[in-house]
Short mmCIF file of N, CA and C in Angstrom, two decimals:
data_model
loop_
_atom_site.label_atom_id
_atom_site.label_comp_id
_atom_site.label_asym_id
_atom_site.label_seq_id
_atom_site.Cartn_x
_atom_site.Cartn_y
_atom_site.Cartn_z
N MET A 1 79.77 37.92 -39.90
CA MET A 1 79.13 36.97 -39.08
C MET A 1 78.29 35.93 -39.63
N LYS A 2 77.26 36.40 -40.67
CA LYS A 2 76.49 35.48 -41.48
C LYS A 2 77.19 34.49 -42.21
N LYS A 3 78.25 34.74 -42.77
CA LYS A 3 79.20 33.92 -43.67
C LYS A 3 79.57 32.74 -42.64
N ALA A 4 79.89 33.00 -41.29
CA ALA A 4 80.28 31.97 -40.55
C ALA A 4 79.24 30.86 -40.37
N ALA A 5 77.99 31.55 -40.26
CA ALA A 5 76.95 30.53 -40.06
C ALA A 5 76.74 29.61 -41.19
N TYR A 6 77.33 29.82 -42.33
CA TYR A 6 77.17 28.89 -43.49
C TYR A 6 78.43 28.03 -43.65
N ILE A 7 79.57 28.57 -43.25
CA ILE A 7 80.88 27.87 -43.52
C ILE A 7 80.81 26.64 -42.49
N VAL A 8 80.42 26.59 -41.15
CA VAL A 8 80.41 25.59 -40.38
C VAL A 8 79.72 24.32 -40.86
N PRO A 9 78.34 24.50 -41.23
CA PRO A 9 77.68 23.31 -41.84
C PRO A 9 78.18 22.89 -43.18
N ALA A 10 78.80 23.68 -43.87
CA ALA A 10 79.52 23.26 -45.11
C ALA A 10 80.68 22.31 -44.80
N LEU A 11 81.45 22.87 -43.91
CA LEU A 11 82.68 22.07 -43.43
C LEU A 11 82.18 20.65 -42.99
N SER A 12 81.05 20.61 -42.12
CA SER A 12 80.64 19.45 -41.50
C SER A 12 80.15 18.47 -42.59
N LEU A 13 79.44 19.05 -43.59
CA LEU A 13 79.03 18.14 -44.76
C LEU A 13 80.31 17.61 -45.56
N LEU A 14 81.15 18.39 -45.69
CA LEU A 14 82.54 17.97 -46.42
C LEU A 14 83.18 16.77 -45.57
N VAL A 15 83.34 17.03 -44.27
CA VAL A 15 83.92 16.10 -43.35
C VAL A 15 83.20 14.83 -43.50
N SER A 16 81.78 14.81 -43.22
CA SER A 16 81.01 13.59 -43.27
C SER A 16 80.97 13.01 -44.53
N SER A 17 81.00 13.67 -45.72
CA SER A 17 81.09 13.02 -46.98
C SER A 17 82.34 12.34 -47.22
N THR A 18 83.55 12.92 -46.71
CA THR A 18 84.76 12.40 -46.84
C THR A 18 84.85 11.04 -45.97
N LEU A 19 84.36 11.07 -44.79
CA LEU A 19 84.34 9.84 -43.89
C LEU A 19 83.58 8.89 -44.40
N TYR A 20 82.40 9.23 -45.09
CA TYR A 20 81.48 8.19 -45.62
C TYR A 20 82.37 7.43 -46.69
N GLY A 21 83.26 8.09 -47.58
CA GLY A 21 83.81 7.28 -48.58
C GLY A 21 84.95 6.38 -47.90
N CYS A 22 85.18 6.66 -46.66
CA CYS A 22 86.16 5.66 -46.07
C CYS A 22 85.73 4.49 -45.41
N GLY A 23 84.43 4.16 -45.66
CA GLY A 23 83.90 3.01 -45.08
C GLY A 23 83.58 2.98 -43.54
N LEU A 24 83.46 4.22 -43.02
CA LEU A 24 83.26 4.15 -41.47
C LEU A 24 81.82 3.74 -41.21
N ASP A 25 80.79 3.99 -42.16
CA ASP A 25 79.56 3.58 -41.83
C ASP A 25 79.36 2.23 -41.76
N ARG A 26 79.98 1.43 -42.80
CA ARG A 26 79.90 -0.24 -42.65
C ARG A 26 80.58 -0.51 -41.17
N ASP A 27 81.72 -0.03 -40.92
CA ASP A 27 82.25 -0.46 -39.47
C ASP A 27 81.26 -0.10 -38.41
N MET A 28 80.51 0.90 -38.64
CA MET A 28 79.43 1.30 -37.47
C MET A 28 78.35 0.21 -37.57
N ALA A 29 77.94 -0.33 -38.70
CA ALA A 29 77.02 -1.41 -38.78
C ALA A 29 77.56 -2.70 -38.29
N ILE A 30 78.75 -2.93 -38.55
CA ILE A 30 79.46 -4.23 -37.95
C ILE A 30 79.75 -4.02 -36.35
N ASP A 31 80.01 -2.93 -35.86
CA ASP A 31 80.08 -2.71 -34.39
C ASP A 31 78.75 -2.98 -33.77
N TYR A 32 77.58 -2.36 -34.44
CA TYR A 32 76.36 -2.44 -33.89
C TYR A 32 75.99 -4.02 -33.72
N TYR A 33 76.28 -4.76 -34.86
CA TYR A 33 76.04 -6.18 -34.97
C TYR A 33 76.81 -6.99 -33.64
N ASN A 34 78.13 -6.45 -33.61
CA ASN A 34 78.93 -7.33 -32.60
C ASN A 34 78.42 -7.04 -31.19
N SER A 35 77.84 -5.79 -30.97
CA SER A 35 77.52 -5.38 -29.64
C SER A 35 76.00 -5.75 -29.22
N SER A 36 75.29 -6.20 -30.20
CA SER A 36 73.94 -6.38 -30.11
C SER A 36 73.39 -7.68 -30.54
N LYS A 37 74.19 -8.71 -30.73
CA LYS A 37 73.83 -9.93 -31.39
C LYS A 37 72.65 -10.60 -30.71
N SER A 38 72.48 -10.75 -29.38
CA SER A 38 71.37 -11.39 -28.57
C SER A 38 70.05 -10.61 -29.01
N GLU A 39 70.17 -9.34 -28.98
CA GLU A 39 69.01 -8.60 -29.27
C GLU A 39 68.53 -8.85 -30.74
N LEU A 40 69.61 -8.77 -31.59
CA LEU A 40 69.23 -9.04 -33.08
C LEU A 40 68.55 -10.35 -33.34
N GLU A 41 69.11 -11.32 -32.63
CA GLU A 41 68.65 -12.83 -32.75
C GLU A 41 67.28 -12.76 -32.28
N SER A 42 66.99 -12.32 -31.18
CA SER A 42 65.62 -12.35 -30.67
C SER A 42 64.57 -11.56 -31.49
N ALA A 43 65.10 -10.40 -32.09
CA ALA A 43 64.13 -9.68 -32.92
C ALA A 43 63.90 -10.63 -34.22
N VAL A 44 64.89 -11.29 -34.74
CA VAL A 44 64.78 -12.12 -35.98
C VAL A 44 63.75 -13.16 -35.67
N ALA A 45 63.80 -13.98 -34.53
CA ALA A 45 63.04 -14.92 -34.18
C ALA A 45 61.44 -14.50 -34.14
N GLU A 46 61.16 -13.27 -33.40
CA GLU A 46 59.87 -12.76 -33.31
C GLU A 46 59.44 -12.37 -34.69
N ILE A 47 60.21 -11.72 -35.40
CA ILE A 47 59.74 -11.29 -36.83
C ILE A 47 59.44 -12.48 -37.59
N LEU A 48 60.32 -13.52 -37.65
CA LEU A 48 60.08 -14.62 -38.56
C LEU A 48 58.74 -15.37 -38.07
N GLU A 49 58.45 -15.45 -36.80
CA GLU A 49 57.30 -16.00 -36.21
C GLU A 49 56.13 -15.24 -36.65
N ASN A 50 56.10 -13.90 -36.67
CA ASN A 50 55.03 -13.15 -36.97
C ASN A 50 54.95 -12.71 -38.50
N GLN A 51 56.04 -13.03 -39.18
CA GLN A 51 56.25 -12.56 -40.69
C GLN A 51 55.76 -11.25 -40.74
N SER A 52 56.43 -10.42 -39.85
CA SER A 52 56.22 -8.96 -39.91
C SER A 52 57.21 -8.31 -38.86
N ALA A 53 57.71 -6.98 -39.17
CA ALA A 53 58.50 -6.43 -38.27
C ALA A 53 57.72 -5.19 -37.49
N ASP A 54 56.38 -5.35 -37.72
CA ASP A 54 55.40 -4.28 -36.88
C ASP A 54 55.75 -4.44 -35.27
N GLY A 55 55.90 -3.34 -34.86
CA GLY A 55 56.05 -3.33 -33.45
C GLY A 55 57.36 -3.57 -32.90
N ILE A 56 58.29 -3.93 -33.80
CA ILE A 56 59.70 -4.45 -33.37
C ILE A 56 60.56 -3.05 -33.36
N ALA A 57 61.21 -2.81 -32.25
CA ALA A 57 62.19 -1.54 -32.42
C ALA A 57 63.44 -2.05 -31.60
N LEU A 58 64.62 -1.52 -31.93
CA LEU A 58 65.88 -1.73 -31.26
C LEU A 58 66.53 -0.37 -31.16
N ASP A 59 67.09 -0.22 -29.88
CA ASP A 59 67.94 1.02 -29.84
C ASP A 59 69.16 1.01 -30.86
N GLY A 60 69.26 2.23 -31.40
CA GLY A 60 70.33 2.28 -32.39
C GLY A 60 69.99 1.90 -33.96
N ILE A 61 68.73 1.34 -34.09
CA ILE A 61 68.20 1.10 -35.39
C ILE A 61 67.30 2.11 -35.75
N GLN A 62 67.34 2.61 -37.04
CA GLN A 62 66.38 3.46 -37.56
C GLN A 62 65.13 2.94 -38.07
N SER A 63 65.18 1.65 -38.58
CA SER A 63 63.98 0.98 -39.04
C SER A 63 64.39 -0.46 -39.28
N ILE A 64 63.20 -1.26 -39.08
CA ILE A 64 63.50 -2.75 -39.34
C ILE A 64 62.30 -3.09 -40.46
N SER A 65 62.75 -3.78 -41.28
CA SER A 65 61.95 -4.36 -42.47
C SER A 65 61.95 -5.70 -42.74
N TYR A 66 60.85 -6.33 -42.71
CA TYR A 66 60.68 -7.90 -43.29
C TYR A 66 60.37 -7.84 -44.63
N TRP A 67 61.43 -8.36 -45.41
CA TRP A 67 61.24 -8.56 -46.85
C TRP A 67 61.08 -10.01 -47.28
N ASP A 68 59.82 -10.47 -47.64
CA ASP A 68 59.39 -11.83 -47.98
C ASP A 68 59.95 -12.11 -49.56
N GLY A 69 60.16 -13.31 -49.83
CA GLY A 69 60.61 -13.72 -51.23
C GLY A 69 61.12 -14.97 -51.05
N ASP A 70 61.82 -15.43 -52.29
CA ASP A 70 62.50 -16.58 -52.47
C ASP A 70 63.44 -16.65 -51.23
N ASN A 71 64.11 -15.66 -50.93
CA ASN A 71 65.14 -15.62 -49.88
C ASN A 71 64.74 -14.48 -48.93
N THR A 72 63.90 -14.80 -48.07
CA THR A 72 63.43 -13.88 -47.11
C THR A 72 64.58 -13.17 -46.41
N ILE A 73 64.47 -11.79 -46.06
CA ILE A 73 65.54 -11.10 -45.32
C ILE A 73 64.79 -10.23 -44.32
N ILE A 74 65.59 -9.93 -43.26
CA ILE A 74 65.13 -8.87 -42.29
C ILE A 74 66.35 -7.80 -42.35
N GLU A 75 66.00 -6.51 -42.64
CA GLU A 75 66.94 -5.54 -42.63
C GLU A 75 66.72 -4.68 -41.36
N PHE A 76 67.91 -4.30 -40.95
CA PHE A 76 67.97 -3.41 -39.73
C PHE A 76 68.97 -2.16 -40.19
N GLU A 77 68.25 -1.11 -40.41
CA GLU A 77 68.73 0.09 -41.03
C GLU A 77 69.54 0.73 -39.81
N VAL A 78 70.87 0.93 -39.96
CA VAL A 78 71.68 1.50 -38.91
C VAL A 78 71.87 2.97 -39.27
N TYR A 79 71.98 3.28 -40.62
CA TYR A 79 72.21 4.61 -41.04
C TYR A 79 71.75 4.96 -42.32
N ALA A 80 71.46 6.30 -42.51
CA ALA A 80 70.94 6.83 -43.80
C ALA A 80 71.53 8.24 -43.81
N SER A 81 71.77 8.68 -44.96
CA SER A 81 72.39 9.90 -45.22
C SER A 81 72.08 10.55 -46.58
N GLY A 82 71.96 11.77 -46.67
CA GLY A 82 71.67 12.31 -48.06
C GLY A 82 70.27 12.97 -48.06
N ILE A 83 70.09 13.41 -49.27
CA ILE A 83 68.77 14.04 -49.34
C ILE A 83 68.24 13.42 -50.64
N ALA A 84 66.79 13.13 -50.64
CA ALA A 84 66.30 12.45 -51.83
C ALA A 84 66.43 13.47 -52.99
N PRO A 85 66.66 12.91 -54.08
CA PRO A 85 66.65 11.60 -54.65
C PRO A 85 68.09 10.94 -54.53
N SER A 86 69.01 11.32 -53.64
CA SER A 86 70.27 10.83 -53.67
C SER A 86 70.55 10.46 -51.99
N THR A 87 70.06 9.37 -51.68
CA THR A 87 70.20 8.89 -50.31
C THR A 87 71.03 7.56 -50.27
N THR A 88 71.77 7.40 -49.24
CA THR A 88 72.46 6.23 -48.88
C THR A 88 71.82 5.53 -47.75
N TYR A 89 71.57 4.39 -47.75
CA TYR A 89 71.10 3.61 -46.79
C TYR A 89 72.02 2.38 -46.40
N GLY A 90 72.29 2.02 -45.15
CA GLY A 90 73.12 0.99 -44.75
C GLY A 90 72.73 0.43 -43.38
N GLY A 91 73.12 -0.85 -43.31
CA GLY A 91 72.97 -1.49 -42.04
C GLY A 91 73.32 -2.95 -42.22
N ILE A 92 72.52 -3.89 -41.38
CA ILE A 92 72.82 -5.21 -41.53
C ILE A 92 71.48 -6.02 -42.04
N TYR A 93 71.64 -7.13 -42.37
CA TYR A 93 70.38 -8.00 -42.56
C TYR A 93 70.65 -9.43 -42.35
N TYR A 94 69.61 -10.10 -41.94
CA TYR A 94 69.65 -11.45 -41.70
C TYR A 94 68.93 -12.23 -42.77
N SER A 95 69.61 -13.09 -43.49
CA SER A 95 69.06 -13.78 -44.70
C SER A 95 68.69 -15.27 -44.24
N VAL A 96 67.44 -15.42 -44.39
CA VAL A 96 66.87 -16.84 -43.90
C VAL A 96 67.65 -17.97 -44.52
N SER A 97 68.03 -17.88 -45.99
CA SER A 97 68.59 -18.95 -46.70
C SER A 97 70.21 -18.97 -46.50
N GLY A 98 70.63 -17.86 -45.92
CA GLY A 98 72.04 -17.54 -45.68
C GLY A 98 72.74 -17.07 -47.01
N GLU A 99 71.99 -16.85 -47.84
CA GLU A 99 72.62 -16.36 -49.11
C GLU A 99 72.53 -14.72 -49.12
N PRO A 100 73.39 -14.02 -49.84
CA PRO A 100 73.36 -12.74 -49.93
C PRO A 100 72.07 -12.26 -50.66
N ALA A 101 71.73 -10.98 -50.55
CA ALA A 101 70.60 -10.36 -51.25
C ALA A 101 70.66 -8.98 -51.59
N GLY A 102 70.04 -8.37 -52.55
CA GLY A 102 69.96 -7.06 -52.77
C GLY A 102 69.18 -6.32 -51.83
N PHE A 103 69.40 -4.97 -51.73
CA PHE A 103 68.65 -4.05 -50.67
C PHE A 103 67.14 -4.24 -50.95
N GLN A 104 66.52 -4.22 -49.93
CA GLN A 104 65.08 -4.68 -49.71
C GLN A 104 64.66 -5.84 -50.49
N ASN A 105 65.56 -6.89 -50.72
CA ASN A 105 65.40 -8.08 -51.33
C ASN A 105 64.91 -7.91 -52.81
N THR A 106 65.30 -6.85 -53.28
CA THR A 106 65.06 -6.54 -54.78
C THR A 106 65.69 -7.57 -55.54
N ASP A 107 65.12 -7.84 -56.82
CA ASP A 107 65.55 -8.90 -57.76
C ASP A 107 66.50 -8.31 -58.58
N VAL A 108 67.88 -8.39 -58.10
CA VAL A 108 68.86 -7.78 -58.83
C VAL A 108 70.07 -8.89 -59.00
N THR A 109 70.85 -8.81 -59.86
CA THR A 109 72.07 -9.69 -60.11
C THR A 109 73.10 -9.35 -59.05
N LEU A 110 73.70 -10.12 -58.32
CA LEU A 110 74.78 -9.84 -57.41
C LEU A 110 75.99 -10.20 -58.09
N VAL A 111 77.04 -9.33 -58.20
CA VAL A 111 78.34 -9.65 -58.70
C VAL A 111 79.26 -9.71 -57.63
N GLU A 112 79.85 -10.98 -57.62
CA GLU A 112 81.07 -11.04 -56.65
C GLU A 112 82.22 -10.22 -56.72
N THR A 113 82.50 -9.62 -55.69
CA THR A 113 83.62 -8.81 -55.66
C THR A 113 84.78 -9.31 -54.66
N ALA A 114 85.83 -8.84 -54.41
CA ALA A 114 86.88 -9.20 -53.52
C ALA A 114 86.39 -9.07 -52.00
N ASP A 115 85.43 -8.14 -51.79
CA ASP A 115 84.89 -7.72 -50.47
C ASP A 115 83.64 -8.49 -50.31
N GLY A 116 82.74 -8.67 -51.28
CA GLY A 116 81.34 -9.25 -51.07
C GLY A 116 80.74 -9.30 -52.40
N TRP A 117 79.63 -8.64 -52.46
CA TRP A 117 78.98 -8.38 -53.83
C TRP A 117 78.45 -7.19 -53.99
N GLU A 118 78.16 -6.75 -55.28
CA GLU A 118 77.69 -5.44 -55.70
C GLU A 118 76.48 -5.79 -56.65
N TRP A 119 75.65 -4.75 -56.61
CA TRP A 119 74.52 -4.77 -57.55
C TRP A 119 74.12 -3.56 -58.31
N GLN A 120 73.59 -3.46 -59.28
CA GLN A 120 73.23 -2.27 -60.08
C GLN A 120 71.95 -2.32 -60.59
N ALA A 121 71.10 -1.45 -60.42
CA ALA A 121 69.48 -1.58 -60.92
C ALA A 121 69.36 -0.35 -61.80
N ASP A 122 68.10 -0.21 -62.37
CA ASP A 122 67.82 0.82 -63.31
C ASP A 122 67.83 2.13 -62.51
N GLY A 123 68.14 3.08 -63.37
CA GLY A 123 68.18 4.61 -62.77
C GLY A 123 69.36 4.87 -61.99
N GLY A 124 70.43 4.08 -62.06
CA GLY A 124 71.64 4.38 -61.20
C GLY A 124 71.74 3.90 -59.91
N ASN A 125 70.60 3.30 -59.36
CA ASN A 125 70.66 2.85 -58.08
C ASN A 125 71.67 1.65 -57.94
N HIS A 126 72.37 1.52 -56.93
CA HIS A 126 73.43 0.50 -56.77
C HIS A 126 73.71 0.36 -55.40
N GLY A 127 74.50 -0.84 -55.19
CA GLY A 127 74.79 -1.04 -53.73
C GLY A 127 75.64 -2.12 -53.56
N GLU A 128 76.02 -2.56 -52.25
CA GLU A 128 77.07 -3.76 -52.13
C GLU A 128 76.38 -4.39 -50.78
N THR A 129 76.91 -5.65 -50.68
CA THR A 129 76.71 -6.44 -49.48
C THR A 129 77.93 -7.26 -49.05
N THR A 130 78.25 -7.42 -47.69
CA THR A 130 79.36 -8.13 -47.32
C THR A 130 78.80 -9.13 -46.34
N HIS A 131 79.34 -10.34 -46.36
CA HIS A 131 79.15 -11.30 -45.32
C HIS A 131 79.82 -10.93 -43.89
N ILE A 132 79.04 -11.09 -42.92
CA ILE A 132 79.71 -10.84 -41.55
C ILE A 132 79.96 -12.25 -41.02
N GLU A 133 78.82 -12.99 -40.71
CA GLU A 133 79.00 -14.41 -40.13
C GLU A 133 77.71 -15.18 -40.33
N GLY A 134 77.64 -16.36 -40.43
CA GLY A 134 76.50 -17.07 -40.39
C GLY A 134 75.44 -16.64 -41.45
N ASN A 135 74.27 -16.38 -41.10
CA ASN A 135 73.33 -15.68 -41.82
C ASN A 135 73.13 -14.05 -42.03
N TRP A 136 74.23 -13.50 -41.52
CA TRP A 136 74.22 -12.18 -41.18
C TRP A 136 75.16 -11.40 -42.36
N TYR A 137 74.61 -10.15 -42.87
CA TYR A 137 75.47 -9.47 -43.79
C TYR A 137 75.24 -7.96 -43.53
N THR A 138 76.26 -7.39 -44.08
CA THR A 138 76.18 -5.79 -44.13
C THR A 138 75.42 -5.44 -45.45
N TYR A 139 74.89 -4.29 -45.60
CA TYR A 139 74.37 -3.68 -46.87
C TYR A 139 74.63 -2.16 -46.92
N GLU A 140 74.76 -1.77 -48.20
CA GLU A 140 74.87 -0.36 -48.29
C GLU A 140 74.21 -0.06 -49.71
N ALA A 141 73.11 0.80 -49.78
CA ALA A 141 72.55 1.05 -51.01
C ALA A 141 72.37 2.64 -51.20
N GLU A 142 72.76 2.97 -52.50
CA GLU A 142 72.74 4.28 -52.95
C GLU A 142 71.73 4.41 -53.96
N LEU A 143 70.51 5.29 -53.52
CA LEU A 143 69.37 5.33 -54.38
C LEU A 143 69.30 6.92 -54.86
#
């Protein structure tokens, strides 16, 4: 009976890892964007006015971050999985300039791909971003 208690979580982990590799998380982020555009736009306006995401919360969003810089972005984390030091973060972000950016507005070189842009940083950290529409993008970062 004790073996069954370990098999079910292991199978769940295997299935979720397999699905993760199929891009379902990015679809989840795009679905959230499509169903919550007005709430996201209102949040962006308030965050830009205050230059801070403090006190802003949206249902279905794990965290909201304001990243200032040459290309200020506002990240809306839709999902995170894994255990440190190997965690994947993903969601959507608003780019004030309309240009793509690295995770947390990190100064990385974005390399254009068929689907968007990829980046690589020291220590094996890497990620990708894709354009949704206007100033909106998806992101996924593996740290």
